[in-house]
mmCIF file of C-alpha atoms and ligand atoms in Angstrom:
data_model
loop_
_atom_site.group_PDB
_atom_site.id
_atom_site.type_symbol
_atom_site.label_atom_id
_atom_site.label_comp_id
_atom_site.label_asym_id
_atom_site.label_seq_id
_atom_site.Cartn_x
_atom_site.Cartn_y
_atom_site.Cartn_z
ATOM 1 C CA UNK A 7 9.970 31.252 16.696
ATOM 2 C CA UNK A 8 9.990 34.933 15.779
ATOM 3 C CA UNK A 9 10.624 37.808 18.146
ATOM 4 C CA UNK A 10 6.958 38.735 17.910
ATOM 5 C CA UNK A 11 5.860 35.320 18.987
ATOM 6 C CA UNK A 12 8.140 35.301 21.977
ATOM 7 C CA UNK A 13 7.007 38.776 22.951
ATOM 8 C CA UNK A 14 3.357 37.745 22.677
ATOM 9 C CA UNK A 15 4.020 34.644 24.675
ATOM 10 C CA UNK A 16 5.614 36.626 27.491
ATOM 11 C CA UNK A 17 2.642 38.942 27.479
ATOM 12 C CA UNK A 18 0.251 36.052 27.593
ATOM 13 C CA UNK A 19 2.044 34.439 30.507
ATOM 14 C CA UNK A 20 1.954 37.708 32.384
ATOM 15 C CA UNK A 21 -1.599 38.699 31.545
ATOM 16 C CA UNK A 22 -3.921 35.770 31.988
ATOM 17 C CA UNK A 23 -3.317 32.083 32.378
ATOM 18 C CA UNK A 24 -5.088 30.268 29.538
ATOM 19 C CA UNK A 25 -7.108 32.153 26.962
ATOM 20 C CA UNK A 26 -4.353 34.359 25.533
ATOM 21 C CA UNK A 27 -2.205 31.352 24.750
ATOM 22 C CA UNK A 28 -4.868 29.892 22.468
ATOM 23 C CA UNK A 29 -5.239 33.286 20.847
ATOM 24 C CA UNK A 30 -1.508 33.432 20.339
ATOM 25 C CA UNK A 31 -1.380 30.044 18.623
ATOM 26 C CA UNK A 32 -4.084 31.169 16.208
ATOM 27 C CA UNK A 33 -2.214 34.321 15.268
ATOM 28 C CA UNK A 34 0.949 32.342 14.842
ATOM 29 C CA UNK A 35 -0.744 29.769 12.577
ATOM 30 C CA UNK A 36 -2.009 32.395 10.172
ATOM 31 C CA UNK A 37 1.031 34.625 9.971
ATOM 32 C CA UNK A 38 3.504 31.794 9.418
ATOM 33 C CA UNK A 39 1.604 30.106 6.578
ATOM 34 C CA UNK A 40 4.097 29.984 3.740
ATOM 35 C CA UNK A 41 4.351 27.891 0.644
ATOM 36 C CA UNK A 42 4.221 24.221 1.308
ATOM 37 C CA UNK A 43 2.864 20.836 0.356
ATOM 38 C CA UNK A 44 2.881 17.932 2.737
ATOM 39 C CA UNK A 45 2.130 14.342 1.892
ATOM 40 C CA UNK A 46 0.870 11.854 4.450
ATOM 41 C CA UNK A 47 3.027 9.102 2.902
ATOM 42 C CA UNK A 48 6.121 9.748 0.824
ATOM 43 C CA UNK A 49 6.170 6.064 -0.208
ATOM 44 C CA UNK A 50 3.139 3.958 -0.957
ATOM 45 C CA UNK A 51 3.171 0.228 -1.596
ATOM 46 C CA UNK A 52 -0.110 -0.825 -3.164
ATOM 47 C CA UNK A 53 -1.582 -4.055 -4.398
ATOM 48 C CA UNK A 54 -2.039 -4.493 -8.131
ATOM 49 C CA UNK A 55 -5.467 -3.366 -9.369
ATOM 50 C CA UNK A 56 -6.281 -1.619 -6.068
ATOM 51 C CA UNK A 57 -7.135 2.049 -5.465
ATOM 52 C CA UNK A 58 -4.487 4.286 -3.948
ATOM 53 C CA UNK A 59 -5.245 7.394 -1.922
ATOM 54 C CA UNK A 60 -2.441 9.938 -1.905
ATOM 55 C CA UNK A 61 -3.255 12.207 1.024
ATOM 56 C CA UNK A 62 -1.910 15.697 0.740
ATOM 57 C CA UNK A 63 -2.369 19.197 2.165
ATOM 58 C CA UNK A 64 -0.956 22.512 1.016
ATOM 59 C CA UNK A 65 -0.531 26.042 2.309
ATOM 60 C CA UNK A 66 0.233 29.411 0.716
ATOM 61 C CA UNK A 67 0.504 32.937 2.072
ATOM 62 C CA UNK A 68 -2.622 35.014 2.401
ATOM 63 C CA UNK A 69 -3.219 37.367 -0.504
ATOM 64 C CA UNK A 70 -2.865 34.731 -3.193
ATOM 65 C CA UNK A 71 -5.700 33.049 -4.989
ATOM 66 C CA UNK A 72 -5.323 29.484 -6.248
ATOM 67 C CA UNK A 73 -5.925 29.185 -9.952
ATOM 68 C CA UNK A 74 -5.137 25.603 -10.857
ATOM 69 C CA UNK A 75 -4.438 22.492 -8.797
ATOM 70 C CA UNK A 76 -3.136 19.300 -10.369
ATOM 71 C CA UNK A 77 -0.838 16.311 -10.023
ATOM 72 C CA UNK A 78 2.073 15.419 -12.231
ATOM 73 C CA UNK A 79 4.837 12.805 -12.501
ATOM 74 C CA UNK A 80 8.549 13.026 -13.170
ATOM 75 C CA UNK A 81 8.738 16.810 -13.612
ATOM 76 C CA UNK A 82 11.520 18.237 -15.770
ATOM 77 C CA UNK A 83 13.129 21.539 -14.764
ATOM 78 C CA UNK A 84 12.218 24.414 -17.032
ATOM 79 C CA UNK A 85 9.397 22.471 -18.682
ATOM 80 C CA UNK A 86 5.709 22.920 -18.014
ATOM 81 C CA UNK A 87 4.541 19.887 -16.002
ATOM 82 C CA UNK A 88 1.727 17.972 -17.644
ATOM 83 C CA UNK A 89 -1.547 17.605 -15.766
ATOM 84 C CA UNK A 90 -2.063 13.884 -15.172
ATOM 85 C CA UNK A 91 -5.827 14.176 -15.376
ATOM 86 C CA UNK A 92 -5.378 15.076 -19.048
ATOM 87 C CA UNK A 93 -3.202 12.040 -19.732
ATOM 88 C CA UNK A 94 -5.189 9.268 -21.461
ATOM 89 C CA UNK A 95 -3.374 6.677 -19.296
ATOM 90 C CA UNK A 96 -4.744 8.308 -16.145
ATOM 91 C CA UNK A 97 -7.856 10.286 -17.086
ATOM 92 C CA UNK A 98 -10.318 7.500 -16.271
ATOM 93 C CA UNK A 99 -8.556 6.402 -13.105
ATOM 94 C CA UNK A 100 -7.575 9.628 -11.381
ATOM 95 C CA UNK A 101 -9.935 11.498 -9.108
ATOM 96 C CA UNK A 102 -9.102 14.730 -7.307
ATOM 97 C CA UNK A 103 -10.682 14.509 -3.858
ATOM 98 C CA UNK A 104 -9.185 17.728 -2.529
ATOM 99 C CA UNK A 105 -10.208 21.352 -2.904
ATOM 100 C CA UNK A 106 -8.810 24.736 -3.856
ATOM 101 C CA UNK A 107 -8.000 25.745 -0.285
ATOM 102 C CA UNK A 108 -5.776 23.234 1.466
ATOM 103 C CA UNK A 109 -6.576 19.646 0.626
ATOM 104 C CA UNK A 110 -4.829 18.090 -2.391
ATOM 105 C CA UNK A 111 -5.721 14.433 -1.921
ATOM 106 C CA UNK A 112 -6.183 12.215 -4.993
ATOM 107 C CA UNK A 113 -7.299 8.692 -5.685
ATOM 108 C CA UNK A 114 -5.769 6.561 -8.410
ATOM 109 C CA UNK A 115 -7.633 3.340 -9.126
ATOM 110 C CA UNK A 116 -6.689 0.042 -10.815
ATOM 111 C CA UNK A 117 -2.976 0.599 -10.336
ATOM 112 C CA UNK A 118 -0.520 -1.429 -12.400
ATOM 113 C CA UNK A 119 3.266 -1.716 -12.428
ATOM 114 C CA UNK A 120 3.267 0.955 -15.147
ATOM 115 C CA UNK A 121 2.096 3.468 -12.515
ATOM 116 C CA UNK A 122 5.341 3.174 -10.536
ATOM 117 C CA UNK A 123 6.479 6.799 -10.525
ATOM 118 C CA UNK A 124 6.978 9.757 -8.253
ATOM 119 C CA UNK A 125 3.825 11.836 -8.058
ATOM 120 C CA UNK A 126 3.806 15.531 -7.224
ATOM 121 C CA UNK A 127 1.084 17.980 -6.394
ATOM 122 C CA UNK A 128 1.371 21.311 -8.130
ATOM 123 C CA UNK A 129 -0.621 24.512 -7.936
ATOM 124 C CA UNK A 130 -0.617 27.882 -9.660
ATOM 125 C CA UNK A 131 -1.916 31.173 -8.346
ATOM 126 C CA UNK A 132 -3.569 34.255 -9.799
ATOM 127 C CA UNK A 133 -0.269 36.113 -9.661
ATOM 128 C CA UNK A 134 1.783 35.274 -12.718
ATOM 129 C CA UNK A 135 4.899 33.214 -12.136
ATOM 130 C CA UNK A 136 3.923 32.069 -8.696
ATOM 131 C CA UNK A 137 3.643 28.317 -8.971
ATOM 132 C CA UNK A 138 4.546 25.688 -6.497
ATOM 133 C CA UNK A 139 5.531 22.066 -6.786
ATOM 134 C CA UNK A 140 5.535 19.988 -3.653
ATOM 135 C CA UNK A 141 8.665 18.007 -2.873
ATOM 136 C CA UNK A 142 9.415 15.197 -2.066
ATOM 137 C CA UNK A 143 6.331 13.818 -3.804
ATOM 138 C CA UNK A 144 4.852 10.365 -3.383
ATOM 139 C CA UNK A 145 6.738 7.321 -4.662
ATOM 140 C CA UNK A 146 4.336 4.595 -5.714
ATOM 141 C CA UNK A 147 5.311 0.923 -5.800
ATOM 142 C CA UNK A 148 2.831 -1.676 -7.026
ATOM 143 C CA UNK A 149 3.109 -5.298 -5.950
ATOM 144 C CA UNK A 150 1.431 -8.591 -6.688
ATOM 145 C CA UNK A 151 1.154 -11.520 -4.260
ATOM 146 C CA UNK A 152 2.996 -14.849 -4.399
ATOM 147 C CA UNK A 153 2.406 -17.923 -2.274
ATOM 148 C CA UNK A 154 5.570 -19.360 -0.801
ATOM 149 C CA UNK A 155 5.124 -22.980 0.195
ATOM 150 C CA UNK A 156 7.120 -26.210 0.128
ATOM 151 C CA UNK A 157 6.189 -28.466 -2.790
ATOM 152 C CA UNK A 158 5.434 -31.347 -0.483
ATOM 153 C CA UNK A 159 4.917 -32.042 3.176
ATOM 154 C CA UNK A 160 4.721 -35.333 5.026
ATOM 155 C CA UNK A 161 1.413 -36.265 6.567
ATOM 156 C CA UNK A 162 1.304 -35.346 10.261
ATOM 157 C CA UNK A 163 3.860 -32.550 9.961
ATOM 158 C CA UNK A 164 3.174 -28.848 10.324
ATOM 159 C CA UNK A 165 3.607 -26.519 7.397
ATOM 160 C CA UNK A 166 3.452 -22.769 7.041
ATOM 161 C CA UNK A 167 2.561 -20.965 3.809
ATOM 162 C CA UNK A 168 3.481 -17.328 3.254
ATOM 163 C CA UNK A 169 1.729 -14.756 1.101
ATOM 164 C CA UNK A 170 4.564 -12.553 -0.182
ATOM 165 C CA UNK A 171 4.479 -9.039 -1.550
ATOM 166 C CA UNK A 172 7.535 -7.272 -2.987
ATOM 167 C CA UNK A 173 7.086 -4.280 -0.636
ATOM 168 C CA UNK A 174 5.356 -3.822 2.706
ATOM 169 C CA UNK A 175 1.774 -2.857 1.945
ATOM 170 C CA UNK A 176 0.927 0.636 3.169
ATOM 171 C CA UNK A 177 -2.672 -0.243 3.969
ATOM 172 C CA UNK A 178 -2.615 -3.016 6.508
ATOM 173 C CA UNK A 179 -5.233 -5.393 5.251
ATOM 174 C CA UNK A 180 -6.232 -8.891 6.279
ATOM 175 C CA UNK A 181 -4.920 -11.740 4.174
ATOM 176 C CA UNK A 182 -7.297 -14.432 3.045
ATOM 177 C CA UNK A 183 -6.435 -17.894 1.779
ATOM 178 C CA UNK A 184 -7.956 -20.277 -0.722
ATOM 179 C CA UNK A 185 -7.486 -23.990 -1.348
ATOM 180 C CA UNK A 186 -8.717 -25.113 -4.754
ATOM 181 C CA UNK A 187 -10.515 -21.734 -4.954
ATOM 182 C CA UNK A 188 -12.432 -22.320 -1.713
ATOM 183 C CA UNK A 189 -11.867 -19.818 1.114
ATOM 184 C CA UNK A 190 -10.181 -21.308 4.178
ATOM 185 C CA UNK A 191 -10.782 -20.737 7.850
ATOM 186 C CA UNK A 192 -7.577 -22.338 9.160
ATOM 187 C CA UNK A 193 -5.554 -20.473 11.684
ATOM 188 C CA UNK A 194 -3.355 -17.655 10.451
ATOM 189 C CA UNK A 195 -0.014 -17.585 12.150
ATOM 190 C CA UNK A 196 1.263 -14.126 11.473
ATOM 191 C CA UNK A 197 -0.807 -11.844 9.334
ATOM 192 C CA UNK A 198 0.459 -13.143 5.998
ATOM 193 C CA UNK A 199 1.094 -16.756 6.993
ATOM 194 C CA UNK A 200 -1.178 -19.754 6.947
ATOM 195 C CA UNK A 201 -0.299 -22.481 9.408
ATOM 196 C CA UNK A 202 -1.452 -26.030 8.658
ATOM 197 C CA UNK A 203 -0.974 -28.237 11.685
ATOM 198 C CA UNK A 204 -0.617 -31.956 11.564
ATOM 199 C CA UNK A 205 -1.251 -32.056 7.842
ATOM 200 C CA UNK A 206 -3.745 -34.539 6.425
ATOM 201 C CA UNK A 207 -4.191 -35.807 2.870
ATOM 202 C CA UNK A 208 -7.142 -33.503 2.371
ATOM 203 C CA UNK A 209 -4.809 -30.540 2.835
ATOM 204 C CA UNK A 210 -3.166 -31.199 -0.511
ATOM 205 C CA UNK A 211 -4.200 -28.796 -3.241
ATOM 206 C CA UNK A 212 -3.693 -25.484 -4.943
ATOM 207 C CA UNK A 213 -3.230 -22.578 -2.510
ATOM 208 C CA UNK A 214 -3.644 -18.926 -3.347
ATOM 209 C CA UNK A 215 -3.949 -15.790 -1.265
ATOM 210 C CA UNK A 216 -5.581 -12.375 -1.513
ATOM 211 C CA UNK A 217 -6.290 -9.301 0.583
ATOM 212 C CA UNK A 218 -9.665 -8.827 2.150
ATOM 213 C CA UNK A 219 -11.694 -6.352 0.116
ATOM 214 C CA UNK A 220 -9.455 -6.556 -2.966
ATOM 215 C CA UNK A 221 -10.108 -8.303 -6.236
ATOM 216 C CA UNK A 222 -6.548 -9.444 -6.971
ATOM 217 C CA UNK A 223 -5.773 -13.120 -6.239
ATOM 218 C CA UNK A 224 -2.272 -14.580 -6.323
ATOM 219 C CA UNK A 225 -1.277 -17.406 -8.651
ATOM 220 C CA UNK A 226 -1.764 -20.778 -6.976
ATOM 221 C CA UNK A 227 1.027 -22.860 -5.445
ATOM 222 C CA UNK A 228 0.636 -26.601 -5.370
ATOM 223 C CA UNK A 229 1.114 -28.475 -2.095
ATOM 224 C CA UNK A 230 1.384 -32.285 -2.089
ATOM 225 C CA UNK A 231 1.040 -34.378 1.028
ATOM 226 C CA UNK A 232 3.245 -37.423 1.125
ATOM 227 C CA UNK A 233 2.364 -40.417 3.157
ATOM 228 C CA UNK A 234 5.200 -42.471 4.579
ATOM 229 C CA UNK A 235 4.432 -46.191 4.195
ATOM 230 C CA UNK A 236 4.110 -48.173 7.391
ATOM 231 C CA UNK A 237 5.529 -51.372 5.888
ATOM 232 C CA UNK A 238 8.303 -51.784 3.364
ATOM 233 C CA UNK A 239 6.910 -51.748 -0.104
ATOM 234 C CA UNK A 240 7.980 -54.028 -2.899
ATOM 235 C CA UNK A 241 7.815 -52.436 -6.283
ATOM 236 C CA UNK A 242 8.717 -53.576 -9.738
ATOM 237 C CA UNK A 243 10.582 -51.105 -11.861
ATOM 238 C CA UNK A 244 10.000 -50.869 -15.628
ATOM 239 C CA UNK A 245 13.155 -52.906 -16.224
ATOM 240 C CA UNK A 246 11.687 -55.767 -14.259
ATOM 241 C CA UNK A 247 14.048 -55.459 -11.297
ATOM 242 C CA UNK A 248 12.532 -55.963 -7.894
ATOM 243 C CA UNK A 249 13.261 -53.151 -5.425
ATOM 244 C CA UNK A 250 12.589 -52.878 -1.760
ATOM 245 C CA UNK A 251 11.928 -49.996 0.515
ATOM 246 C CA UNK A 252 11.287 -46.369 0.858
ATOM 247 C CA UNK A 253 8.681 -45.542 -1.704
ATOM 248 C CA UNK A 254 6.288 -42.755 -0.919
ATOM 249 C CA UNK A 255 2.716 -42.264 -1.853
ATOM 250 C CA UNK A 256 1.841 -38.752 -2.751
ATOM 251 C CA UNK A 257 -1.564 -37.075 -2.691
ATOM 252 C CA UNK A 258 -2.024 -34.069 -4.804
HETATM 253 C C1 NAG B 324 -8.911 15.761 2.342
HETATM 254 O O1 NAG B 324 -9.995 15.246 1.574
HETATM 255 C C2 NAG B 324 -10.183 13.846 1.693
HETATM 256 C C3 NAG B 324 -11.265 13.432 0.725
HETATM 257 O O2 NAG B 324 -12.400 14.238 0.825
HETATM 258 C C4 NAG B 324 -10.538 13.501 3.137
HETATM 259 O O3 NAG B 324 -10.717 12.112 3.283
HETATM 260 C C5 NAG B 324 -9.408 13.970 4.032
HETATM 261 O O4 NAG B 324 -9.750 13.735 5.386
HETATM 262 C C6 NAG B 324 -9.110 15.452 3.816
HETATM 263 N N1 NAG B 324 -7.901 15.799 4.574
HETATM 264 C C7 NAG B 324 -7.807 16.866 5.367
HETATM 265 C C8 NAG B 324 -6.504 17.054 6.056
HETATM 266 O O5 NAG B 324 -8.740 17.632 5.518
HETATM 267 C C1 NAG B 325 2.903 -28.701 15.227
HETATM 268 O O1 NAG B 325 2.577 -27.521 15.937
HETATM 269 C C2 NAG B 325 2.015 -27.768 17.224
HETATM 270 C C3 NAG B 325 1.579 -26.436 17.799
HETATM 271 O O2 NAG B 325 2.527 -25.452 17.597
HETATM 272 C C4 NAG B 325 3.050 -28.466 18.088
HETATM 273 O O3 NAG B 325 2.482 -28.742 19.349
HETATM 274 C C5 NAG B 325 3.456 -29.756 17.386
HETATM 275 O O4 NAG B 325 4.498 -30.385 18.141
HETATM 276 C C6 NAG B 325 3.951 -29.513 15.991
HETATM 277 N N1 NAG B 325 4.172 -30.769 15.318
HETATM 278 C C7 NAG B 325 5.278 -31.047 14.622
HETATM 279 C C8 NAG B 325 5.335 -32.380 13.957
HETATM 280 O O5 NAG B 325 6.204 -30.234 14.502
HETATM 281 C C1 NAG B 326 -9.679 -5.295 -10.992
HETATM 282 O O1 NAG B 326 -10.631 -4.780 -10.088
HETATM 283 C C2 NAG B 326 -11.971 -4.767 -10.564
HETATM 284 C C3 NAG B 326 -12.863 -4.213 -9.470
HETATM 285 O O2 NAG B 326 -12.308 -3.104 -8.846
HETATM 286 C C4 NAG B 326 -12.429 -6.173 -10.943
HETATM 287 O O3 NAG B 326 -13.714 -6.120 -11.500
HETATM 288 C C5 NAG B 326 -11.439 -6.784 -11.934
HETATM 289 O O4 NAG B 326 -11.806 -8.120 -12.181
HETATM 290 C C6 NAG B 326 -10.031 -6.719 -11.371
HETATM 291 N N1 NAG B 326 -9.086 -7.228 -12.350
HETATM 292 C C7 NAG B 326 -8.167 -8.146 -12.045
HETATM 293 C C8 NAG B 326 -7.247 -8.545 -13.144
HETATM 294 O O5 NAG B 326 -8.048 -8.609 -10.912
#
């Protein structure tokens, strides 16, 4: 806090109880506006093929006029940073949602693993040589989904399936589950887990998971339900030997 601010604050305490304090905060907000970029998230974990919003605001001292606003990746010192919206890899997928005053938010759609970079907002002003790049940038990680499940479960047992992502998704979304491509309504245990209680033969099948409102679906994992025989089973092996016991019937 500057000397001026403290002085004003003392005055405001002495003069009148409430109004001057608000006035003071307004003065302070304007006079202290320096160069700066702030990002809502410095790391974003997004699902493959989804749209990512990188929220961002920026400030600059009064007296400057903003000439150009753009985003860039992996800047190199001493080199002019390329504008991503002119890059053929990004042009169709990048949308600047911000403005030329304070909002520098962008949306990048259909993200793939190739988009895993650090992204920076950059702006230039009407005064030559005054440019600003906003550290620390936004680090983007793109994940797919994988179903983790045992290969087989015995009839009557409980089993829990997990929908795994390689990073913790920034947007908390609801997981949805499919068996043989049909959506399921079974109870979800934790957000990304499907709990099958007292498994029946009909539970066998190919399980995949997805996020509500997203098009990406995980590869399927196959779950078999084994059925322990009530009576000993006699089976004949290809060699003609007669064996007793322990065989299992499997539904898949
Ligand atoms: C910036 O713009 C985006 C898109 O229009 C909007 O959703 C967001 O609320 C704005 N942020 C601020 C801080 O004004
Ligand atoms: C399955 O889960 C239910 C509810 O949590 C529990 O009551 C039951 O004992 C469990 N069954 C087995 C075989 O673990
Ligand atoms: C990617 O998303 C679009 C809709 O946003 C969808 O039409 C397309 O099928 C998706 N691609 C894959 C591979 O999931």
